[in-house]
Amino acid sequence: KQYVALNPDGITQQQWKAAEEHLREALQVAIDNPRGKQIQGQPQKQNKNKQKQQKKGKKQKTQGSRPGDDKTIQTLSAASAAQNLAVFLKSLAMTEDPPNPQRMAKAKELYKQVEHVRGQLLPFDHPDLYATKYSLAELLEAMGEQDEANVLRQEIIDTYDPPSSSETEKAEEEDKEEEPLGRVVVVEKTVASKS
């Protein structure tokens, strides 16, 4: 099963690799520089050597590791970066024939971590949490894990409460009332003194 929206023939291997490296680096930056909400009781861990290397402006690479492999996802910022990488890995895996099981497994691992962080830091009905669950369910189905995919889909159905049509109409009316009614603002050009 391939994604119709992707044109894998129009993307070179070098472009796929560059995109993956960029997304891995973005995830590693989000992990190394935590900001925003963080899971309680799990302080950000960095070893002393890594901190020294960062202070010197050098990148430390463990043999065989790539940026984004150190996945200590604890913040919403890192969760967003991990979600982006997971979507990419899932898309790349699905464009290959047959789909690449290692990439799909890595995407699954990332989605699970993102779901864990977002589940702890966001309300149960937050759109970002729904997006993660939906994407994970889509991946699980592609991996042949239909039962687990259906559990996630049922969670979405059980918790999703879209606004009623009357609430939507009321919000649209309020938006119309708040729109400015053709105000004209005149800005005059002035000459600055040369003193």
Coordinates of C-alpha atoms in Angstrom, one line a residue:
K1 CA 0.0 0.0 0.0
Q2 CA 1.6 3.3 -1.1
Y3 CA 0.7 6.9 -0.2
V4 CA -1.0 8.5 -3.2
A5 CA 0.1 12.0 -2.2
L6 CA 3.8 11.1 -2.4
N7 CA 5.7 10.8 -5.6
P8 CA 8.7 8.6 -4.6
D9 CA 10.0 8.5 -8.1
G10 CA 10.4 12.3 -8.1
I11 CA 12.5 12.3 -4.9
T12 CA 16.1 11.1 -5.1
Q13 CA 17.7 9.0 -2.4
Q14 CA 20.0 11.9 -1.6
Q15 CA 16.9 14.1 -0.9
W16 CA 15.3 11.4 1.3
K17 CA 18.5 11.1 3.2
A18 CA 18.9 14.9 3.6
A19 CA 15.4 15.2 4.9
E20 CA 15.8 12.4 7.4
E21 CA 19.1 13.8 8.7
H22 CA 17.4 17.3 9.1
L23 CA 14.5 15.8 11.0
R24 CA 16.8 13.7 13.2
E25 CA 18.9 16.8 14.0
A26 CA 15.8 18.8 14.8
L27 CA 14.7 16.1 17.3
Q28 CA 18.1 15.9 18.9
V29 CA 18.2 19.7 19.3
A30 CA 14.7 19.6 20.9
I31 CA 15.9 16.9 23.3
D32 CA 19.2 18.6 24.1
N33 CA 17.5 22.0 24.7
P34 CA 14.3 21.3 26.5
R35 CA 11.7 24.0 26.7
G36 CA 8.1 24.2 27.6
K37 CA 6.1 21.7 29.5
Q38 CA 8.0 18.6 30.7
I39 CA 6.9 15.3 32.1
Q40 CA 7.1 15.5 35.9
G41 CA 9.6 13.5 37.9
Q42 CA 11.9 12.9 34.9
P43 CA 14.6 15.5 34.8
Q44 CA 16.4 16.0 31.5
K45 CA 19.5 13.8 31.5
Q46 CA 22.8 14.7 29.9
N47 CA 26.1 13.2 30.7
K48 CA 29.0 15.4 31.6
N49 CA 31.0 14.7 28.5
K50 CA 28.1 15.6 26.3
Q51 CA 27.7 18.9 28.2
K52 CA 31.4 19.7 27.8
Q53 CA 31.3 19.0 24.1
Q54 CA 28.2 21.2 23.6
K55 CA 29.9 24.0 25.5
K56 CA 32.9 23.8 23.2
G57 CA 30.6 23.9 20.2
K58 CA 31.5 20.4 19.0
K59 CA 29.1 17.7 18.1
Q60 CA 29.6 14.4 20.0
K61 CA 28.8 11.4 17.9
T62 CA 28.8 7.9 19.3
Q63 CA 30.1 5.4 16.8
G64 CA 27.1 4.1 14.7
S65 CA 24.6 6.6 16.2
R66 CA 22.9 9.4 14.3
P67 CA 21.3 12.6 15.6
G68 CA 17.8 11.8 16.9
D69 CA 18.8 8.3 18.1
D70 CA 19.1 9.5 21.7
K71 CA 15.3 9.6 22.3
T72 CA 14.7 11.0 25.7
I73 CA 11.4 12.7 24.7
Q74 CA 10.1 14.5 27.7
T75 CA 8.8 17.8 26.4
L76 CA 6.0 18.9 24.0
S77 CA 8.7 20.5 21.8
A78 CA 10.6 17.2 21.5
A79 CA 7.3 15.4 21.0
S80 CA 6.5 17.6 18.0
A81 CA 9.9 17.0 16.5
A82 CA 9.6 13.2 17.1
Q83 CA 6.1 13.2 15.5
N84 CA 7.6 14.9 12.4
L85 CA 10.4 12.3 12.2
A86 CA 7.8 9.4 12.7
V87 CA 5.6 10.8 9.9
F88 CA 8.6 11.0 7.6
L89 CA 9.9 7.5 8.5
K90 CA 6.4 6.0 8.0
S91 CA 6.0 7.8 4.7
L92 CA 9.4 6.7 3.4
A93 CA 8.8 3.1 4.5
M94 CA 5.5 3.0 2.8
T95 CA 7.0 4.3 -0.5
E96 CA 9.3 1.3 -0.7
D97 CA 8.2 -2.0 -2.2
P98 CA 7.9 -3.9 0.1
P99 CA 7.5 -1.5 2.9
N100 CA 10.7 -1.3 5.1
P101 CA 9.9 -3.0 8.4
Q102 CA 12.8 -1.4 10.3
R103 CA 11.7 2.1 9.4
M104 CA 8.1 1.2 10.3
A105 CA 9.3 -0.1 13.7
K106 CA 11.3 3.0 14.4
A107 CA 8.3 5.2 13.5
K108 CA 6.1 3.1 15.8
E109 CA 8.6 3.6 18.7
L110 CA 8.6 7.3 18.1
Y111 CA 4.8 7.5 17.9
K112 CA 4.5 5.6 21.2
Q113 CA 6.9 8.0 22.9
V114 CA 5.0 11.0 21.5
E115 CA 1.7 9.5 22.6
H116 CA 3.1 9.0 26.1
V117 CA 4.4 12.6 26.5
R118 CA 1.3 14.2 24.9
G119 CA -1.0 12.0 26.9
Q120 CA 0.6 13.2 30.1
L121 CA 1.0 16.9 29.2
L122 CA -2.1 17.6 27.1
P123 CA -5.8 17.3 27.8
F124 CA -7.3 13.9 26.6
D125 CA -9.1 15.7 23.8
H126 CA -6.3 17.8 22.4
P127 CA -6.0 17.8 18.6
D128 CA -2.2 17.0 18.8
L129 CA -2.9 13.9 20.8
Y130 CA -5.6 12.8 18.3
A131 CA -3.2 13.4 15.5
T132 CA -0.6 11.1 17.1
K133 CA -3.2 8.4 17.8
Y134 CA -4.5 8.6 14.3
S135 CA -1.1 8.4 12.7
L136 CA -0.1 5.5 14.9
A137 CA -3.3 3.6 14.1
E138 CA -2.6 4.2 10.4
L139 CA 0.9 2.8 10.8
L140 CA -0.2 -0.2 12.9
E141 CA -2.7 -1.1 10.2
A142 CA 0.0 -1.0 7.6
M143 CA 2.2 -3.2 9.8
G144 CA -0.7 -5.8 10.0
E145 CA -1.5 -5.0 13.7
Q146 CA -5.2 -4.4 13.1
D147 CA -6.4 -5.1 16.6
E148 CA -4.0 -2.5 18.2
A149 CA -5.0 0.0 15.5
N150 CA -8.7 -0.5 16.2
V151 CA -8.1 0.1 19.9
L152 CA -6.6 3.5 19.1
R153 CA -9.3 4.4 16.7
Q154 CA -11.9 3.5 19.4
E155 CA -10.1 5.7 21.9
I156 CA -10.4 8.6 19.4
I157 CA -14.1 7.9 18.8
D158 CA -14.9 7.5 22.5
T159 CA -13.3 10.9 23.4
Y160 CA -13.9 13.1 20.4
D161 CA -16.7 15.5 21.0
P162 CA -16.9 17.9 18.0
P163 CA -18.8 21.1 18.6
S164 CA -22.5 21.0 17.8
S165 CA -23.8 22.9 14.8
S166 CA -25.4 25.5 17.0
E167 CA -22.0 26.1 18.8
T168 CA -20.3 26.4 15.4
E169 CA -22.9 28.8 14.1
K170 CA -22.6 30.9 17.3
A171 CA -18.8 31.0 17.0
E172 CA -19.1 32.1 13.4
E173 CA -21.5 34.9 14.3
E174 CA -19.2 36.1 17.0
D175 CA -16.3 36.2 14.5
K176 CA -18.3 38.3 12.1
E177 CA -19.2 40.8 14.8
E178 CA -15.5 41.2 15.7
E179 CA -14.4 42.0 12.2
P180 CA -13.4 45.7 11.7
L181 CA -15.8 47.7 9.5
G182 CA -13.6 49.5 7.0
R183 CA -11.5 51.6 9.3
V184 CA -9.0 53.8 7.5
V185 CA -5.7 54.5 9.2
V186 CA -3.6 57.4 7.8
V187 CA 0.1 57.3 8.4
E188 CA 1.9 60.5 7.7
K189 CA 5.5 60.6 6.7
T190 CA 7.6 62.9 8.8
V191 CA 11.0 64.4 8.3
A192 CA 13.4 63.5 11.1
S193 CA 15.6 66.2 12.5
K194 CA 19.3 66.1 11.7
S195 CA 20.6 67.0 15.1

